[in-house]
CSV table of C-alpha atoms and ligand atoms in Angstrom, one decimal:
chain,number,residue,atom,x,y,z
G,28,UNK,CA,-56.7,-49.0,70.7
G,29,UNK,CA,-53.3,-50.3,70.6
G,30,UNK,CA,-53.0,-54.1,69.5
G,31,UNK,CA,-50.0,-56.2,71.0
G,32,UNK,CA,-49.3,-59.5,69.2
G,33,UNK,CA,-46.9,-62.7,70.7
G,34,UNK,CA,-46.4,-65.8,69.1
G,35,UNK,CA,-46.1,-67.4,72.3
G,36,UNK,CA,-47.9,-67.0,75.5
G,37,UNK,CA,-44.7,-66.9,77.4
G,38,UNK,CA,-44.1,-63.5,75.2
G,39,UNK,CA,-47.6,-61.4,76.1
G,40,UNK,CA,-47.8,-63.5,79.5
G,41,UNK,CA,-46.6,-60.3,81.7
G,42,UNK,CA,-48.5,-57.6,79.3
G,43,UNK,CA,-51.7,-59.3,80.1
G,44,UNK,CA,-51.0,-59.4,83.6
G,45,UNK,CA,-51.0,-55.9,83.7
G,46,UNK,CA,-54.1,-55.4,81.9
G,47,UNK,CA,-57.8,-54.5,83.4
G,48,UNK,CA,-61.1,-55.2,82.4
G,49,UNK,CA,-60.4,-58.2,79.9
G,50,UNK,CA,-62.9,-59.4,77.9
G,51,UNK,CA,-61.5,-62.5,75.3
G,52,UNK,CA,-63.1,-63.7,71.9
G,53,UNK,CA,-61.6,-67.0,69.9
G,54,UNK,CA,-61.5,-66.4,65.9
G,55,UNK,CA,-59.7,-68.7,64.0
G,56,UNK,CA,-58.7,-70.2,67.2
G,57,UNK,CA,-56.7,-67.2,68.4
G,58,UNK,CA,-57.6,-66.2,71.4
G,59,UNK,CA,-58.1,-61.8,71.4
G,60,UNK,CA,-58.3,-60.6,74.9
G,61,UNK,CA,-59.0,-57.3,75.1
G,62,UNK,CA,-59.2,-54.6,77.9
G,63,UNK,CA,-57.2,-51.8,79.2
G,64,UNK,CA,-53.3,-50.9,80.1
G,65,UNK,CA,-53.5,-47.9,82.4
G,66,UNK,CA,-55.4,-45.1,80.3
G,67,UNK,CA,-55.1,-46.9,76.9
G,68,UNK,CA,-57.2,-49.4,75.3
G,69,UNK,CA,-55.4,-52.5,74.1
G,70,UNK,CA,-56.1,-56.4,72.6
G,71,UNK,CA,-53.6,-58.5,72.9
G,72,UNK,CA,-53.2,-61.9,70.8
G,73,UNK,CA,-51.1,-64.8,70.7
G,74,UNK,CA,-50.8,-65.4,67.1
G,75,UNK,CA,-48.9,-68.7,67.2
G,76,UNK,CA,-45.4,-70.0,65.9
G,77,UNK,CA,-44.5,-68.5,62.1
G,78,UNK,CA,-45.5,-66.4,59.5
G,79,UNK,CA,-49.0,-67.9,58.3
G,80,UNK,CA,-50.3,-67.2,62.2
G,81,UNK,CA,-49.1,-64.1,62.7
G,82,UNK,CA,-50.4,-63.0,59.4
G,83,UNK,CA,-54.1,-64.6,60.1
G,84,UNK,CA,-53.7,-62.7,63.8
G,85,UNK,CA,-52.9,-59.5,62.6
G,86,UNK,CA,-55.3,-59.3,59.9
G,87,UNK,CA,-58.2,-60.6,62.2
G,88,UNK,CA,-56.8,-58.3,64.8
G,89,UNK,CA,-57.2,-55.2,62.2
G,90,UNK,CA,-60.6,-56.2,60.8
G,91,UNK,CA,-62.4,-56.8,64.4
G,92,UNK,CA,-60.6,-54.5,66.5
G,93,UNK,CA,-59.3,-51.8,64.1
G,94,UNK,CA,-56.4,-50.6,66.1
G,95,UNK,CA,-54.2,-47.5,65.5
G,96,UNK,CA,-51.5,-49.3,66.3
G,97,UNK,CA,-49.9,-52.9,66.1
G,98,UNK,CA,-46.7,-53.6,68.0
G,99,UNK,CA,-45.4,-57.5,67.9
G,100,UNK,CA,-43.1,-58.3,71.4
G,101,UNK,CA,-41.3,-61.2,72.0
G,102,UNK,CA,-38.0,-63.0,71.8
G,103,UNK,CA,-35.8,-63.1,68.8
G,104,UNK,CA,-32.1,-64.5,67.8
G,105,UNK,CA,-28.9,-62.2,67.7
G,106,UNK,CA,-26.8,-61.8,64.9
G,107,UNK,CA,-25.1,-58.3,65.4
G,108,UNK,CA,-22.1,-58.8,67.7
G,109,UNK,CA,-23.5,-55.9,69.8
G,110,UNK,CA,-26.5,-58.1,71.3
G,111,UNK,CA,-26.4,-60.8,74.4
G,112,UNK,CA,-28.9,-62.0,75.9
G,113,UNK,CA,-31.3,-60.1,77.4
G,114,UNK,CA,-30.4,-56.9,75.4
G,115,UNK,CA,-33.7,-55.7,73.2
G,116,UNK,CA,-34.3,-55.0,69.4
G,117,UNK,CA,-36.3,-52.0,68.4
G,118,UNK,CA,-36.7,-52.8,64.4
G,119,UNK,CA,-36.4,-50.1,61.7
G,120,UNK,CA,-37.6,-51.6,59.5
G,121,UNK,CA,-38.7,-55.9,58.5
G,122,UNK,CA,-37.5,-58.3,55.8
G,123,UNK,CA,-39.0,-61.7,55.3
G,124,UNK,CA,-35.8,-63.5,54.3
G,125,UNK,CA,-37.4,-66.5,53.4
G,126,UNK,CA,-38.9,-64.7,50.0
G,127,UNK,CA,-36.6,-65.6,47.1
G,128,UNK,CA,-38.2,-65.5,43.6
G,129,UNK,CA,-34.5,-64.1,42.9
G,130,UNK,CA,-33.9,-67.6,40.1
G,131,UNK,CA,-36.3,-65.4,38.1
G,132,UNK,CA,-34.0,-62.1,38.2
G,133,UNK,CA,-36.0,-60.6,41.5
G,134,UNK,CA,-33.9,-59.4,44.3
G,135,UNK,CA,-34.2,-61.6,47.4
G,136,UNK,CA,-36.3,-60.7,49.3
G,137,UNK,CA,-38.7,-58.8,46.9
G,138,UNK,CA,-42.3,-59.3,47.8
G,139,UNK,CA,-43.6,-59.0,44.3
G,140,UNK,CA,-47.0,-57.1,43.5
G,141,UNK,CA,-46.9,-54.4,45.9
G,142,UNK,CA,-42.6,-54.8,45.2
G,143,UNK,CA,-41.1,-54.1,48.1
G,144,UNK,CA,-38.3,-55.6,50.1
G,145,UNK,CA,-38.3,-53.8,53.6
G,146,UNK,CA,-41.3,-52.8,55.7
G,147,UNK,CA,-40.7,-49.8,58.1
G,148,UNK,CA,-42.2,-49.7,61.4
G,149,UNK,CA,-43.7,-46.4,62.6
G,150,UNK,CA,-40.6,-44.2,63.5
G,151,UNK,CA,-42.7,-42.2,66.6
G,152,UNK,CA,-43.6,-45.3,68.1
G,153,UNK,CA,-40.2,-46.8,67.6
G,154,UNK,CA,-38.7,-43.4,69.1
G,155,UNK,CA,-41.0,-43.9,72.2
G,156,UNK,CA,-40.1,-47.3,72.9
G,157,UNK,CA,-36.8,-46.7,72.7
G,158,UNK,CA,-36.9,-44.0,75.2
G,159,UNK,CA,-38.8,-46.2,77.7
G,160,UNK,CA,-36.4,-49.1,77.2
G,161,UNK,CA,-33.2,-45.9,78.0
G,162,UNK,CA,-35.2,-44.9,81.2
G,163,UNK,CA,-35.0,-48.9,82.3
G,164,UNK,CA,-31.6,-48.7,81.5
G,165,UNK,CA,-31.7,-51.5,79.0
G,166,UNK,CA,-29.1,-52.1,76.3
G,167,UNK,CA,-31.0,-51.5,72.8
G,168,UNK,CA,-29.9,-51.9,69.5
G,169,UNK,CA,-31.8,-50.5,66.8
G,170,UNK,CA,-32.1,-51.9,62.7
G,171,UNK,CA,-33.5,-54.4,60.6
G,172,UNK,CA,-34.9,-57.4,61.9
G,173,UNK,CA,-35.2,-60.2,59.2
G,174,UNK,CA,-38.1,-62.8,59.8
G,175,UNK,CA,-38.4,-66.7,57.8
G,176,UNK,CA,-40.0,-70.1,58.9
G,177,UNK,CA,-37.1,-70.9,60.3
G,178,UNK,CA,-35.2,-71.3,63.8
G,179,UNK,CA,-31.5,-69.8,62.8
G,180,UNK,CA,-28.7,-71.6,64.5
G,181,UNK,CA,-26.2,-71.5,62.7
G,182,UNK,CA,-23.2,-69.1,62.1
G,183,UNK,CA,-23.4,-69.6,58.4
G,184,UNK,CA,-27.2,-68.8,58.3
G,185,UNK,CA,-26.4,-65.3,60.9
G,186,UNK,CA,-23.6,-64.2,58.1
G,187,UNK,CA,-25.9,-64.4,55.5
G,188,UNK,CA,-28.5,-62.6,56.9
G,189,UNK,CA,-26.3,-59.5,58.1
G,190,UNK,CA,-25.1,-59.9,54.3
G,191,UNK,CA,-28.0,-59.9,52.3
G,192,UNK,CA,-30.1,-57.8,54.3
G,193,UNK,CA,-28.6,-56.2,57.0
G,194,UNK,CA,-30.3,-57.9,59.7
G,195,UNK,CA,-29.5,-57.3,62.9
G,196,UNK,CA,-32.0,-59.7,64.7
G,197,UNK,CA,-33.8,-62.7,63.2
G,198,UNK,CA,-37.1,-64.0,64.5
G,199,UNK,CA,-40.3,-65.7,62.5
G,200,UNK,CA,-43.3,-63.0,63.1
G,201,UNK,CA,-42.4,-59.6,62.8
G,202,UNK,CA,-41.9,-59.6,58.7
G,203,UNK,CA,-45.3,-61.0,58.4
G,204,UNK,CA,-47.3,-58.6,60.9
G,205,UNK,CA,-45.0,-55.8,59.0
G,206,UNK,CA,-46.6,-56.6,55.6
G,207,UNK,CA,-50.1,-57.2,56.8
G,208,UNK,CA,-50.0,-53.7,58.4
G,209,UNK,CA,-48.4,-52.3,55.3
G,210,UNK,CA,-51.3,-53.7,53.0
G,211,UNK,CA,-53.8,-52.2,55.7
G,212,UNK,CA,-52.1,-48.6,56.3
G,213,UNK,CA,-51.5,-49.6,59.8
G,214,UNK,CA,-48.9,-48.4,61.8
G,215,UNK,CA,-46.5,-51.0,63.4
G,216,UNK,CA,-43.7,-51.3,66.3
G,217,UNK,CA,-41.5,-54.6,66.7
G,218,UNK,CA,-40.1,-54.7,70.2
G,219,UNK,CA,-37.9,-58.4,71.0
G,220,UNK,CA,-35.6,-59.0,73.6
G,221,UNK,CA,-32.8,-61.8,72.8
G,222,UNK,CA,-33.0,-65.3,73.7
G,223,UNK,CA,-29.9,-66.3,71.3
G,224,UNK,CA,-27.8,-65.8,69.7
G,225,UNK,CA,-28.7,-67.8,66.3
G,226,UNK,CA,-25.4,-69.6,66.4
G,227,UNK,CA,-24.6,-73.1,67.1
G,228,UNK,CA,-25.2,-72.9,70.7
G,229,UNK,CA,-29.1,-71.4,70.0
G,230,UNK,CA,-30.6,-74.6,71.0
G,231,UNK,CA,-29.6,-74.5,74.0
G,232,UNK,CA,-29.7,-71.3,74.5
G,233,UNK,CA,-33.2,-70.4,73.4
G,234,UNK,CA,-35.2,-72.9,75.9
G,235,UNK,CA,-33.1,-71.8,79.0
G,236,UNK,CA,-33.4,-67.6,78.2
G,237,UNK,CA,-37.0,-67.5,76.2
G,238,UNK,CA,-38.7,-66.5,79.2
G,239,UNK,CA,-36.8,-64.8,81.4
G,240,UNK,CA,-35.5,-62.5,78.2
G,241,UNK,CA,-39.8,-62.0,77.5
G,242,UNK,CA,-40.2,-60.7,81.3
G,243,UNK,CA,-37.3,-58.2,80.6
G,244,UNK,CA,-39.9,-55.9,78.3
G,245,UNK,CA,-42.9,-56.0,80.6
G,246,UNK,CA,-42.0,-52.8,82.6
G,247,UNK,CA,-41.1,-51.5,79.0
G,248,UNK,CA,-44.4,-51.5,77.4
G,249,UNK,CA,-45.9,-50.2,81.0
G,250,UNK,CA,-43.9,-47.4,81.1
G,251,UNK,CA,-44.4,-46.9,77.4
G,252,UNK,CA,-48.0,-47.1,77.3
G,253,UNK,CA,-48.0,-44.3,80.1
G,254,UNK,CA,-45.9,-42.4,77.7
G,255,UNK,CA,-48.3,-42.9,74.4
G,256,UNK,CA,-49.5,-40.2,73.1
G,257,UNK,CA,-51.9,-41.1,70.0
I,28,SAH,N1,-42.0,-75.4,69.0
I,28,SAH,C1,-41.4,-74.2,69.6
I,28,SAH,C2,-41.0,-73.2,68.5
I,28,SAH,C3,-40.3,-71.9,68.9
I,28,SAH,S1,-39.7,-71.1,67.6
I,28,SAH,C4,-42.5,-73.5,70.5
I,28,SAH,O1,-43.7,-73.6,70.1
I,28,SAH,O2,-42.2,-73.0,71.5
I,28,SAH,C5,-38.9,-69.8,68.3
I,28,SAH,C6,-39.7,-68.5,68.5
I,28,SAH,O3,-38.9,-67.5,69.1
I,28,SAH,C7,-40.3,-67.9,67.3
I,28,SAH,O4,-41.6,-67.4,67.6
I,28,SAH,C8,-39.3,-66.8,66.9
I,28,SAH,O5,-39.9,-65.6,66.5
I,28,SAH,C9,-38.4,-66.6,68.1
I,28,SAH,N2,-37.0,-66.9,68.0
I,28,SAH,C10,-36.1,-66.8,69.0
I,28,SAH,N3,-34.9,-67.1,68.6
I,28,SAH,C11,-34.9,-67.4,67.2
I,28,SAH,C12,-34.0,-67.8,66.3
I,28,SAH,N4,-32.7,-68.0,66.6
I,28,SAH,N5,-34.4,-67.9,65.0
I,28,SAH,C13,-35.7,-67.7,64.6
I,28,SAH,N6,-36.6,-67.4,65.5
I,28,SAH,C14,-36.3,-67.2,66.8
């Protein structure tokens, strides 16, 4: 079972599309809806704006559905120069920026306790995605993908992101699915295609691309999940 999570229903709208045999449950009013994609078993979930849902969806998704596999798509801002629109983030690894116990000597960043800064994602699945987004011919950048409650639009806000962490993308999900797969030994993917580019002109920028940038990864995760092998 391989678990897909959105934060919007634009962002799973063309995975669930594909899928066969759905089935849906509410819990915690997130809607699960469950089926298949081609020979694999999936559940999908819209978790919502932000890190509290995506945390509550995740975990719910793990404890209910107890996939081998999370992978969180959607849209996401720009900061490295070598994104436009349209052109797709395949993380490395997760930072929630937003973390900063740092007056108190911590590094920012540090989620204190199981003291860690940076989530990986599962490197095989990362590897396959990547390859399925090279057959479509779309331009991918792989690295760090930095996540906060927070829309970023501003230049000042990109620098320090690619500053203090190395981000390459910045969204508001993938940091906290990251973590609750890390404290549940589950493997997880973060696939986002750009919408902005977390600059100045991000307002406008993010209503007119959001969903055209979302449909640019459907064939992605088809032709992935043809490729995935457990
Ligand atoms: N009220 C709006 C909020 C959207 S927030 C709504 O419900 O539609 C933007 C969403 O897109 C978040 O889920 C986030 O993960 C992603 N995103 C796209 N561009 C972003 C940016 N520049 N900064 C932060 N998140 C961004």
């Amino acid at each position: 079972m391989i678990g897909f999570i959105g934060a919007m229903q634009l962002e799973l709208d063309g995975i669930q599309a594909l899928m066969t045999e759905k089935q849906t449950e509410t819990v915690s009013g997130i809607q699960y809806v469950s089926g298949r994609l081609g020979k694999n078993r999936i559940v999908t979930a819209v978790c919502g704006i932000g890190k509290v849902f995506a945390a509550i969806c995740t975990q719910t998704m793990i404890l209910r559905y107890s996939p081998t596999l999370i992978i969180n798509t959607g849209v996401a801002g720009a900061i490295s120069p070598l994104l436009s629109i349209g052109d797709v983030v395949v993380a490395d690894k997760v930072v929630q920026h937003d973390m900063d116990t740092s007056p108190i000597g911590d590094p920012v960043g540090l989620i204190s306790g199981i003291n860690k800064i940076f989530f990986d994602t599962d490197k095989k699945t990362s590897d396959t995605l990547a390859e399925s987004l090279a057959r479509l011919n779309i331009n991918t950048l792989r690295g760090t993908v930095a996540t906060g409650d927070q829309f970023v639009s501003s230049t000042e806000k990109k620098t320090y992101l690619r500053d203090a962490f190395g981000a390459v993308s910045c969204e508001m999900e993938g940091g906290s699915i990251g973590h609750v797969c890390y404290v549940n030994s589950v493997p997880f993917a973060i696939l986002r295609s750009i919408s902005d580019k977390a600059d100045e002109g991000a307002t406008v920028d993010y209503p007119s691309f959001a969903r055209t940038s979302a449909e640019r990864y459907v064939n992605v995760i088809a032709d992935f999940a043809e490729n995935w092998r457990e």
